[in-house]
Every structure is written in C-alpha cells, then in structure tokens.
C-alpha cells in the first residue's frame, strides 16, 4: 500500500511546481465555491505568473552560478565536504516512506487549523519538499521511520506558526491580503534574521544609515534605480569573476532584466490569487463560523522587491567567501541557487534597508554553514540510501538551505544526545 502511495505521489510531484500549483489552486477555488470559469481563470493566471517568475529566477541562477564558480576556481579553495545544493530535493522525494511523510504532513496541517494552532492552509505542495528533506536527514541519521515522520510534522508546525506570526507584516508590506508564506526555506532564516535586524536597528550609527531603494534613488539619481543597480552589481560580479568585457556587460544586462521582470511576474500571479483569497473569506465566514483561514503560497511570490534583489546580488559572492569561516568544512557552490530564499523573509522587517538585510543574513548564513557541516554524515547516508550519484572522490556531502536548517539540526542534536543518531 505504502509503495502505491509513494508512486502516486511521485507521479504528482513529477508535474513540477508549476503543474502542482495550477492543480492545487483549481481544486481550492472550486472547493471554496468559485464558478468553474472563474476558478480556471484564476488558477491559470496565477500559474502563468508563477512560470514567468520561475523563468526569471532560473535566469538569475543561470547567470550568477558560473560567475561564482569562476571566483571559486580563481581562489583555489579546497574543503572536504562537497556542496550538492538542491540535490537534497531528490533525496526528500526519494527517501523510504516519502508518501507516508506527505500524508502525515497534510493531516497535520488540517488538524492544526481545526485546533486553532494555525490559520494557514498550505497549498504550496511543491515546497512540502522542505519538510520532507528534514525527514530524509533524520532518517539518514537514525534509520527510524517514527522519528522521520515526527521530524517532518514538527518542522511543518513550527513553519506554519511562524508564517502566521509574520503574515500581517508581509500582507501589509506587499499588499497581498489573505495569504501566508510558510515555505520552509525562508522560515528558519527569518526566525534568526528578524531578531538580528531588530538588534541592528538599535545600534548607534548603523541604525541611522539609510540604504533603502527609495532613499538611494533620491541621493544617487539614476544610479539608485533598481534597473541600474542590477546592471552595476552584475558587472561588478563579472569583473571579480575574471570575465572579459563582453561577459561583464552581458551579466550586467541580464541582472538589470531580473530587477525589472520579477516584480512584473509577481503582479500577474497576484491577479489570479486575489480572487481565490477573497472567496476564501466568504467560505470561512459561511462554513467555519468566521474563522480566518489564510492560503499558504510559495515565498518566491514576494521576491521581487528591489531591496531583496539588490541584497541577493550582493550576498551571492559573499556567501562563497564565507566558506572559510572557522568551523565550516563545506565550500558553498551548488547551494548558491538558494541564496534568495535566505533573504526574502527579512526585507519587510528590515524596512528595505539593504545594509541591514545583508548584515543580518551574514549571521544567518554562518549558522547554516555550521549546521550543514554538523549534519554532513546524515546527509551523506541518506544519499547512499536513495542511490545518489556522488561526484568522483567524494566522501562527504551536504548543502545549505535545508541541509543546514537549524530546526532540523536541533531535532538531530536532541536525538544524538538520546543516543539514536548513527551518522
């Protein structure tokens, strides 16, 4: 039975994030009472915006990754843990009992809503991979299926609660009512980064530095506009990477395009989501005694803020240099694709101050590096279990994002202290 469930879920996840989003939004729209035509239109519009968003993010990653790799080659650094980045995603879906984990997560979400623990109904099924990744690492560490399922459900519960806590700020800041952003990849960075930002906002001197896009544009004129900032930062990164003039210019042009295209794609996506969000309010008022239920969506929908994009371009090369911090043994390469998700959740609380965002994210990444190093044994073991193809000469692998998630690390450490960890 579990094998059949696993196969069915793996087929569903094979639709990819775009297909899953469209199907999920269509079903939710119909359940909430939208007319068929309105539900189809809303689902398709939101999906088209999401596809455009993903294409733009893919372009960002495709342009930034080679530049960063060039910097790494020029520095000739060697660390003994190989960074596999989002290779952990395949381990999350392919782990033993992945279907059981997902069923438990869906049941947990519904139960927590009716227990008034959370207001968030997470329809972002693709990003269940974050919770499944936590489960995979715990399975790799212990081989115990009970701990595996429990870890995923605890991680989800923490994420939903924090998504609720952060939602009012995000809803007002981004103008998206009725939604939350429980994407696991942004929750722990926000849990660490937001208190750091609040501390920075109290430090004399630093707290008074105005580094938001609006102030920068006022002071710097055209050089403070997002499109120009993107071009300048892109060309600077190309220069550091050792690119020739043509490559430097092209990287600058492409980063300028990202700064403009991302917000436009998000606007299209919001056109589809708003009608579903409005219908959710009507549905809950009628059938749930007015209980407020928010729709949990992908955090990339709030990525397009100019301050966020500027911080992403600044921090991507810095994260690579951070690989030399004491206590870390992993060279950040493949995980650089996840840099945006470390930053997304902090921008609104930092009031778009790019300096404050980067300072807080620096602390976040340091913690993730240490956690990723500590859990490299579990990461490597689950990779062996699912048949991951290791790079030649590799003994240990790990990753940032979910591979170094402090929530998972805390559960891992507790189990280790209790004597259940073997890797």
CSV table of C-alpha atoms in Angstrom, one decimal:
chain,number,residue,atom,x,y,z
A,1,UNK,CA,0.0,0.0,0.0
A,2,UNK,CA,2.7,2.4,1.0
A,3,UNK,CA,4.6,1.7,-2.2
A,4,UNK,CA,1.5,2.5,-4.2
A,5,UNK,CA,1.1,5.8,-2.3
A,6,UNK,CA,4.7,6.6,-2.9
A,7,UNK,CA,4.4,6.0,-6.6
A,8,UNK,CA,1.2,8.1,-6.8
A,9,UNK,CA,2.8,11.0,-5.0
A,10,UNK,CA,6.0,10.8,-7.1
A,11,UNK,CA,3.8,11.0,-10.2
A,12,UNK,CA,2.1,14.1,-8.8
A,13,UNK,CA,5.3,15.7,-7.9
A,14,UNK,CA,6.5,14.9,-11.4
A,15,UNK,CA,4.2,17.7,-12.6
A,16,UNK,CA,6.7,20.1,-11.1
A,17,UNK,CA,6.0,23.2,-9.1
A,18,UNK,CA,4.1,24.9,-11.9
A,19,UNK,CA,1.7,21.9,-12.5
A,20,UNK,CA,1.2,21.3,-8.8
A,21,UNK,CA,0.3,24.9,-8.2
A,22,UNK,CA,-2.2,25.1,-11.0
A,23,UNK,CA,-4.0,21.8,-10.0
A,24,UNK,CA,-4.0,22.9,-6.3
A,25,UNK,CA,-5.4,26.3,-6.9
A,26,UNK,CA,-8.0,25.0,-9.3
A,27,UNK,CA,-9.2,22.5,-6.7
A,28,UNK,CA,-9.2,25.0,-3.9
A,29,UNK,CA,-11.0,27.6,-6.0
A,30,UNK,CA,-13.8,25.0,-6.7
A,31,UNK,CA,-14.0,23.8,-3.1
A,32,UNK,CA,-14.3,27.4,-1.9
A,33,UNK,CA,-17.2,28.0,-4.3
A,34,UNK,CA,-15.8,29.8,-7.3
A,35,UNK,CA,-17.6,29.2,-10.6
A,36,UNK,CA,-15.8,26.8,-12.8
A,37,UNK,CA,-14.8,29.5,-15.3
A,38,UNK,CA,-13.5,31.8,-12.6
A,39,UNK,CA,-11.6,29.0,-10.9
A,40,UNK,CA,-9.9,28.0,-14.1
A,41,UNK,CA,-9.1,31.6,-15.0
A,42,UNK,CA,-7.7,32.3,-11.5
A,43,UNK,CA,-5.6,29.1,-11.4
A,44,UNK,CA,-4.2,29.7,-14.9
A,45,UNK,CA,-3.4,33.4,-14.4
A,46,UNK,CA,-1.6,32.6,-11.1
A,47,UNK,CA,0.3,29.8,-12.8
A,48,UNK,CA,1.3,31.9,-15.8
A,49,UNK,CA,2.7,34.5,-13.4
A,50,UNK,CA,4.5,31.8,-11.4
A,51,UNK,CA,6.0,30.3,-14.6
A,52,UNK,CA,7.3,33.7,-15.5
A,53,UNK,CA,8.6,34.2,-12.0
A,54,UNK,CA,10.4,30.8,-12.2
A,55,UNK,CA,11.9,31.6,-15.6
A,56,UNK,CA,13.3,34.9,-14.3
A,57,UNK,CA,14.7,33.2,-11.2
A,58,UNK,CA,16.2,30.5,-13.4
A,59,UNK,CA,17.9,33.2,-15.5
A,60,UNK,CA,19.3,34.8,-12.3
A,61,UNK,CA,20.7,31.5,-11.1
A,62,UNK,CA,22.0,30.5,-14.6
A,63,UNK,CA,23.9,33.8,-14.8
A,64,UNK,CA,25.2,34.0,-11.2
A,65,UNK,CA,26.3,30.4,-10.7
A,66,UNK,CA,29.0,30.3,-13.4
A,67,UNK,CA,30.3,33.7,-12.2
A,68,UNK,CA,30.6,32.5,-8.7
A,69,UNK,CA,32.2,29.2,-9.8
A,70,UNK,CA,34.8,31.3,-11.6
A,71,UNK,CA,35.6,33.1,-8.4
A,72,UNK,CA,36.0,29.8,-6.6
A,73,UNK,CA,38.4,28.5,-9.2
A,74,UNK,CA,40.4,31.6,-9.0
A,75,UNK,CA,40.7,31.3,-5.2
A,76,UNK,CA,41.6,27.6,-5.5
A,77,UNK,CA,39.9,26.7,-2.2
A,78,UNK,CA,39.6,23.0,-1.1
A,79,UNK,CA,37.2,21.8,1.6
A,80,UNK,CA,36.4,18.2,2.3
A,81,UNK,CA,32.5,18.4,2.2
A,82,UNK,CA,31.1,18.7,-1.3
A,83,UNK,CA,28.1,21.0,-1.7
A,84,UNK,CA,25.2,19.3,-3.6
A,85,UNK,CA,22.7,22.2,-3.2
A,86,UNK,CA,19.2,21.2,-4.1
A,87,UNK,CA,20.3,17.7,-4.8
A,88,UNK,CA,18.7,17.1,-1.3
A,89,UNK,CA,15.3,17.7,-3.0
A,90,UNK,CA,15.6,14.4,-4.9
A,91,UNK,CA,16.6,12.7,-1.6
A,92,UNK,CA,13.5,14.2,0.1
A,93,UNK,CA,11.1,12.8,-2.6
A,94,UNK,CA,13.0,9.5,-3.0
A,95,UNK,CA,13.5,8.6,0.7
A,96,UNK,CA,11.8,5.4,2.1
A,97,UNK,CA,8.3,6.3,3.2
A,98,UNK,CA,8.1,9.7,1.4
A,99,UNK,CA,4.4,9.1,0.7
A,100,UNK,CA,3.8,8.4,4.4
A,101,UNK,CA,5.6,11.6,5.3
A,102,UNK,CA,3.4,13.7,2.9
A,103,UNK,CA,0.2,12.2,4.1
A,104,UNK,CA,1.2,12.9,7.7
A,105,UNK,CA,2.0,16.5,6.7
A,106,UNK,CA,-1.4,17.1,5.0
A,107,UNK,CA,-3.1,15.6,8.0
A,108,UNK,CA,-1.0,17.7,10.4
A,109,UNK,CA,-1.9,20.9,8.5
A,110,UNK,CA,-5.6,20.2,8.6
A,111,UNK,CA,-5.6,19.1,12.3
A,112,UNK,CA,-3.6,22.3,13.3
A,113,UNK,CA,-6.2,24.5,11.6
A,114,UNK,CA,-9.1,22.9,13.4
A,115,UNK,CA,-7.2,23.1,16.7
A,116,UNK,CA,-6.7,26.8,16.1
A,117,UNK,CA,-2.9,26.3,16.2
A,118,UNK,CA,-2.6,28.0,12.8
A,119,UNK,CA,-4.6,29.9,10.3
A,120,UNK,CA,-2.5,28.7,7.3
A,121,UNK,CA,-3.7,26.1,4.8
A,122,UNK,CA,-0.6,25.3,2.9
A,123,UNK,CA,-1.5,24.8,-0.8
A,124,UNK,CA,2.2,25.1,-1.8
A,125,UNK,CA,2.5,21.3,-2.1
A,126,UNK,CA,5.8,21.6,-4.1
A,127,UNK,CA,7.5,23.1,-1.1
A,128,UNK,CA,6.5,20.3,1.2
A,129,UNK,CA,9.9,19.1,0.0
A,130,UNK,CA,11.5,21.3,2.8
A,131,UNK,CA,9.7,19.3,5.5
A,132,UNK,CA,10.4,16.0,3.6
A,133,UNK,CA,14.1,17.0,3.4
A,134,UNK,CA,14.1,17.3,7.2
A,135,UNK,CA,12.6,13.9,7.4
A,136,UNK,CA,15.2,12.5,5.0
A,137,UNK,CA,18.1,13.8,7.1
A,138,UNK,CA,16.6,12.4,10.3
A,139,UNK,CA,16.1,9.1,8.5
A,140,UNK,CA,19.7,9.2,7.3
A,141,UNK,CA,20.9,9.9,10.8
A,142,UNK,CA,18.7,7.3,12.7
A,143,UNK,CA,17.0,4.9,10.2
A,144,UNK,CA,13.9,5.3,12.4
A,145,UNK,CA,10.7,5.9,10.5
A,146,UNK,CA,8.8,7.2,13.5
A,147,UNK,CA,11.4,9.9,14.1
A,148,UNK,CA,11.4,10.6,10.4
A,149,UNK,CA,7.7,11.4,10.2
A,150,UNK,CA,7.7,13.2,13.5
A,151,UNK,CA,10.5,15.5,12.4
A,152,UNK,CA,8.6,16.5,9.2
A,153,UNK,CA,5.5,17.3,11.2
A,154,UNK,CA,7.3,19.3,13.9
A,155,UNK,CA,9.1,21.3,11.2
A,156,UNK,CA,5.8,22.0,9.5
A,157,UNK,CA,4.1,23.0,12.8
A,158,UNK,CA,6.9,25.5,13.5
A,159,UNK,CA,6.8,26.8,10.0
A,160,UNK,CA,3.0,27.3,10.0
A,161,UNK,CA,3.1,29.1,13.4
A,162,UNK,CA,5.9,31.4,12.2
A,163,UNK,CA,4.1,32.0,8.9
A,164,UNK,CA,1.1,33.2,10.8
A,165,UNK,CA,3.3,35.4,13.0
A,166,UNK,CA,5.0,37.1,10.1
A,167,UNK,CA,1.9,37.2,7.8
A,168,UNK,CA,0.4,40.6,8.9
A,169,UNK,CA,3.7,42.4,8.2
A,170,UNK,CA,4.1,40.7,4.8
A,171,UNK,CA,0.4,41.2,3.8
A,172,UNK,CA,0.6,44.9,4.5
A,173,UNK,CA,4.1,45.4,3.1
A,174,UNK,CA,3.5,43.5,-0.1
A,175,UNK,CA,-0.2,44.3,-0.5
A,176,UNK,CA,-1.3,40.6,-0.6
A,177,UNK,CA,-4.2,40.0,1.8
A,178,UNK,CA,-5.3,36.6,2.9
A,179,UNK,CA,-2.0,34.8,2.2
A,180,UNK,CA,0.9,33.5,4.2
A,181,UNK,CA,4.3,32.3,3.2
A,182,UNK,CA,5.1,29.0,5.0
A,183,UNK,CA,7.9,27.9,2.6
A,184,UNK,CA,10.3,26.1,4.9
A,185,UNK,CA,13.3,27.5,3.2
A,186,UNK,CA,12.5,31.1,4.4
A,187,UNK,CA,11.2,30.3,7.9
A,188,UNK,CA,14.4,29.5,9.8
A,189,UNK,CA,16.3,32.3,8.1
A,190,UNK,CA,13.6,34.7,9.1
A,191,UNK,CA,13.5,33.3,12.7
A,192,UNK,CA,17.2,34.1,13.0
A,193,UNK,CA,17.4,37.1,10.8
A,194,UNK,CA,14.5,39.1,12.1
A,195,UNK,CA,15.8,39.4,15.7
A,196,UNK,CA,19.2,40.3,14.3
A,197,UNK,CA,17.6,43.0,12.2
A,198,UNK,CA,15.8,44.4,15.2
A,199,UNK,CA,19.1,44.4,17.1
A,200,UNK,CA,20.9,46.2,14.2
A,201,UNK,CA,18.1,48.8,14.2
A,202,UNK,CA,19.2,49.7,17.8
A,203,UNK,CA,22.9,50.0,17.2
A,204,UNK,CA,24.0,53.7,17.2
A,205,UNK,CA,25.4,54.9,13.8
A,206,UNK,CA,24.4,51.8,11.9
A,207,UNK,CA,20.7,52.2,12.7
A,208,UNK,CA,20.7,55.6,11.1
A,209,UNK,CA,22.2,54.6,7.8
A,210,UNK,CA,19.6,55.0,5.1
A,211,UNK,CA,20.0,52.2,2.5
A,212,UNK,CA,16.6,51.6,1.1
A,213,UNK,CA,16.0,51.8,-2.7
A,214,UNK,CA,13.9,55.0,-2.4
A,215,UNK,CA,16.5,56.9,-0.4
A,216,UNK,CA,19.3,55.6,-2.6
A,217,UNK,CA,17.4,56.7,-5.7
A,218,UNK,CA,16.8,60.2,-4.2
A,219,UNK,CA,20.5,60.6,-3.4
A,220,UNK,CA,22.0,58.8,-6.4
A,221,UNK,CA,19.6,59.7,-9.1
A,222,UNK,CA,19.6,57.2,-12.0
A,223,UNK,CA,22.4,55.2,-10.2
A,224,UNK,CA,19.9,54.4,-7.4
A,225,UNK,CA,17.2,53.0,-9.7
A,226,UNK,CA,16.7,49.2,-9.4
A,227,UNK,CA,17.5,48.5,-13.1
A,228,UNK,CA,20.8,50.4,-12.9
A,229,UNK,CA,21.7,48.9,-9.5
A,230,UNK,CA,21.1,45.4,-11.1
A,231,UNK,CA,23.4,46.3,-14.0
A,232,UNK,CA,26.2,47.7,-11.9
A,233,UNK,CA,26.2,44.8,-9.4
A,234,UNK,CA,26.1,42.3,-12.2
A,235,UNK,CA,29.0,43.9,-14.0
A,236,UNK,CA,30.9,44.1,-10.7
A,237,UNK,CA,30.4,40.4,-10.0
A,238,UNK,CA,31.5,39.6,-13.6
A,239,UNK,CA,34.7,41.7,-13.0
A,240,UNK,CA,35.5,39.8,-9.8
A,241,UNK,CA,34.9,36.5,-11.6
A,242,UNK,CA,37.6,37.4,-14.1
A,243,UNK,CA,35.2,37.8,-17.1
A,244,UNK,CA,36.1,39.6,-20.3
A,245,UNK,CA,34.4,42.9,-21.2
A,246,UNK,CA,31.7,41.2,-23.3
A,247,UNK,CA,30.8,38.8,-20.5
A,248,UNK,CA,30.8,41.5,-17.9
A,249,UNK,CA,28.4,43.6,-19.9
A,250,UNK,CA,26.1,40.7,-20.6
A,251,UNK,CA,25.9,39.8,-16.9
A,252,UNK,CA,25.1,43.4,-16.1
A,253,UNK,CA,22.3,43.5,-18.7
A,254,UNK,CA,20.8,40.2,-17.5
A,255,UNK,CA,20.8,41.3,-13.9
A,256,UNK,CA,19.1,44.5,-14.9
A,257,UNK,CA,16.4,42.5,-16.6
A,258,UNK,CA,15.9,40.4,-13.5
A,259,UNK,CA,15.3,43.5,-11.4
A,260,UNK,CA,12.5,44.6,-13.7
A,261,UNK,CA,10.9,41.3,-14.7
A,262,UNK,CA,10.5,39.7,-11.3
A,263,UNK,CA,8.1,42.4,-9.9
A,264,UNK,CA,6.1,42.3,-13.2
A,265,UNK,CA,5.6,38.5,-13.0
A,266,UNK,CA,4.5,38.7,-9.4
A,267,UNK,CA,1.9,41.2,-10.4
A,268,UNK,CA,0.4,38.8,-12.9
A,269,UNK,CA,0.4,36.0,-10.3
A,270,UNK,CA,-1.4,38.2,-7.8
A,271,UNK,CA,-4.2,38.8,-10.3
A,272,UNK,CA,-5.0,35.1,-10.1
A,273,UNK,CA,-4.5,34.7,-6.3
A,274,UNK,CA,-6.7,37.7,-5.2
A,275,UNK,CA,-10.0,36.2,-6.3
A,276,UNK,CA,-9.2,32.9,-4.6
A,277,UNK,CA,-8.2,34.8,-1.4
A,278,UNK,CA,-11.4,36.8,-1.5
A,279,UNK,CA,-13.5,33.7,-2.0
A,280,UNK,CA,-11.7,32.0,1.0
A,281,UNK,CA,-13.0,34.8,3.2
A,282,UNK,CA,-16.6,34.2,2.1
A,283,UNK,CA,-16.2,30.5,2.5
A,284,UNK,CA,-14.8,30.7,6.1
A,285,UNK,CA,-17.4,33.2,7.1
A,286,UNK,CA,-20.2,30.9,5.9
A,287,UNK,CA,-18.9,27.4,6.9
A,288,UNK,CA,-16.3,27.9,9.6
A,289,UNK,CA,-18.1,30.4,11.9
A,290,UNK,CA,-15.9,33.3,10.6
A,291,UNK,CA,-12.7,31.5,11.5
A,292,UNK,CA,-9.9,33.2,9.4
A,293,UNK,CA,-8.0,30.8,7.1
A,294,UNK,CA,-5.1,32.1,5.1
A,295,UNK,CA,-3.7,30.4,2.0
A,296,UNK,CA,-0.1,29.4,2.2
A,297,UNK,CA,1.8,30.1,-1.0
A,298,UNK,CA,5.3,30.0,-2.4
A,299,UNK,CA,7.7,32.6,-0.9
A,300,UNK,CA,9.1,33.4,-4.3
A,301,UNK,CA,5.9,35.5,-4.8
A,302,UNK,CA,7.4,38.2,-2.6
A,303,UNK,CA,10.9,38.0,-4.0
A,304,UNK,CA,10.6,40.9,-6.4
A,305,UNK,CA,11.2,43.8,-4.0
A,306,UNK,CA,14.2,45.9,-5.3
A,307,UNK,CA,15.9,45.8,-1.8
A,308,UNK,CA,15.6,42.0,-1.8
A,309,UNK,CA,17.0,41.7,-5.3
A,310,UNK,CA,19.9,44.0,-4.5
A,311,UNK,CA,20.8,42.0,-1.4
A,312,UNK,CA,20.7,38.8,-3.4
A,313,UNK,CA,23.2,40.1,-5.9
A,314,UNK,CA,25.5,41.4,-3.1
A,315,UNK,CA,25.3,38.3,-0.9
A,316,UNK,CA,25.8,35.6,-3.6
A,317,UNK,CA,29.5,36.1,-4.0
A,318,UNK,CA,29.9,37.0,-0.2
A,319,UNK,CA,28.4,33.6,0.7
A,320,UNK,CA,31.2,31.9,-1.2
A,321,UNK,CA,33.8,33.8,0.7
A,322,UNK,CA,32.1,32.9,3.9
A,323,UNK,CA,33.0,29.2,3.3
A,324,UNK,CA,36.3,29.9,5.1
A,325,UNK,CA,34.7,30.8,8.5
A,326,UNK,CA,36.1,28.7,11.3
A,327,UNK,CA,34.1,25.5,12.0
A,328,UNK,CA,32.9,25.1,8.4
A,329,UNK,CA,34.1,22.4,6.1
A,330,UNK,CA,31.9,22.9,3.0
A,331,UNK,CA,32.7,25.2,0.1
A,332,UNK,CA,29.4,26.9,-1.0
A,333,UNK,CA,28.9,26.3,-4.7
A,334,UNK,CA,25.7,24.5,-5.7
A,335,UNK,CA,23.8,25.9,-2.7
A,336,UNK,CA,24.2,29.5,-4.1
A,337,UNK,CA,21.0,28.9,-6.0
A,338,UNK,CA,19.2,29.1,-2.6
A,339,UNK,CA,20.6,32.5,-1.6
A,340,UNK,CA,17.3,34.3,-2.5
A,341,UNK,CA,15.3,32.3,-0.1
A,342,UNK,CA,17.5,33.3,2.9
A,343,UNK,CA,16.8,36.9,2.2
A,344,UNK,CA,13.1,37.0,1.2
A,345,UNK,CA,11.7,36.8,4.7
A,346,UNK,CA,13.8,39.6,6.1
A,347,UNK,CA,13.3,42.5,3.8
A,348,UNK,CA,9.9,43.7,5.2
A,349,UNK,CA,11.2,43.7,8.8
A,350,UNK,CA,14.4,45.5,7.7
A,351,UNK,CA,12.2,48.2,6.1
A,352,UNK,CA,14.0,47.6,2.8
A,353,UNK,CA,17.4,48.7,4.3
A,354,UNK,CA,19.8,46.8,2.1
A,355,UNK,CA,22.7,47.2,4.6
A,356,UNK,CA,20.7,45.8,7.5
A,357,UNK,CA,19.4,42.9,5.3
A,358,UNK,CA,23.0,41.9,4.3
A,359,UNK,CA,24.3,42.2,7.9
A,360,UNK,CA,21.5,40.0,9.3
A,361,UNK,CA,21.8,37.5,6.5
A,362,UNK,CA,25.5,37.2,7.2
A,363,UNK,CA,24.7,35.9,10.6
A,364,UNK,CA,22.0,33.5,9.2
A,365,UNK,CA,24.5,32.0,6.7
A,366,UNK,CA,27.2,31.5,9.3
A,367,UNK,CA,24.7,29.4,11.4
A,368,UNK,CA,23.7,27.4,8.3
A,369,UNK,CA,27.3,26.7,7.4
A,370,UNK,CA,27.9,25.2,10.9
A,371,UNK,CA,24.7,23.2,10.9
A,372,UNK,CA,25.4,21.8,7.3
A,373,UNK,CA,28.9,20.7,8.5
A,374,UNK,CA,27.5,19.0,11.6
A,375,UNK,CA,24.8,17.1,9.6
A,376,UNK,CA,27.1,16.0,6.7
A,377,UNK,CA,27.2,12.4,7.9
A,378,UNK,CA,23.4,12.1,7.9
A,379,UNK,CA,23.2,13.9,4.5
A,380,UNK,CA,25.8,11.5,3.0
A,381,UNK,CA,24.0,8.4,4.4
A,382,UNK,CA,20.5,9.3,3.0
A,383,UNK,CA,22.2,10.0,-0.3
A,384,UNK,CA,23.6,6.5,-0.2
A,385,UNK,CA,20.2,5.0,0.7
A,386,UNK,CA,18.4,6.7,-2.3
A,387,UNK,CA,21.3,5.9,-4.8
A,388,UNK,CA,22.5,9.4,-5.3
A,389,UNK,CA,25.4,9.6,-7.7
A,390,UNK,CA,28.4,11.1,-5.8
A,391,UNK,CA,31.0,13.3,-7.5
A,392,UNK,CA,34.2,11.4,-8.1
A,393,UNK,CA,36.4,11.2,-5.0
A,394,UNK,CA,33.7,12.5,-2.7
A,395,UNK,CA,33.4,11.1,0.9
A,396,UNK,CA,31.0,13.6,2.5
A,397,UNK,CA,28.3,15.8,1.0
A,398,UNK,CA,26.0,18.5,2.5
A,399,UNK,CA,24.2,21.7,1.5
A,400,UNK,CA,22.9,24.9,2.8
A,401,UNK,CA,19.1,25.6,2.6
A,402,UNK,CA,17.5,22.5,4.1
A,403,UNK,CA,20.8,20.7,4.5
A,404,UNK,CA,21.9,23.2,7.2
A,405,UNK,CA,18.4,24.1,8.6
A,406,UNK,CA,18.8,24.9,12.3
A,407,UNK,CA,15.3,23.5,13.0
A,408,UNK,CA,16.4,20.1,11.7
A,409,UNK,CA,19.7,20.4,13.4
A,410,UNK,CA,18.1,20.9,16.8
A,411,UNK,CA,16.0,17.8,16.3
A,412,UNK,CA,19.1,15.9,15.1
A,413,UNK,CA,21.1,17.1,18.1
A,414,UNK,CA,18.3,16.0,20.6
A,415,UNK,CA,18.2,12.6,19.0
A,416,UNK,CA,22.0,12.4,19.1
A,417,UNK,CA,22.0,13.2,22.9
A,418,UNK,CA,19.4,10.5,23.4
A,419,UNK,CA,21.7,8.0,21.6
A,420,UNK,CA,19.6,7.5,18.4
A,421,UNK,CA,22.0,9.0,15.9
A,422,UNK,CA,24.3,6.7,14.0
A,423,UNK,CA,25.6,9.2,11.3
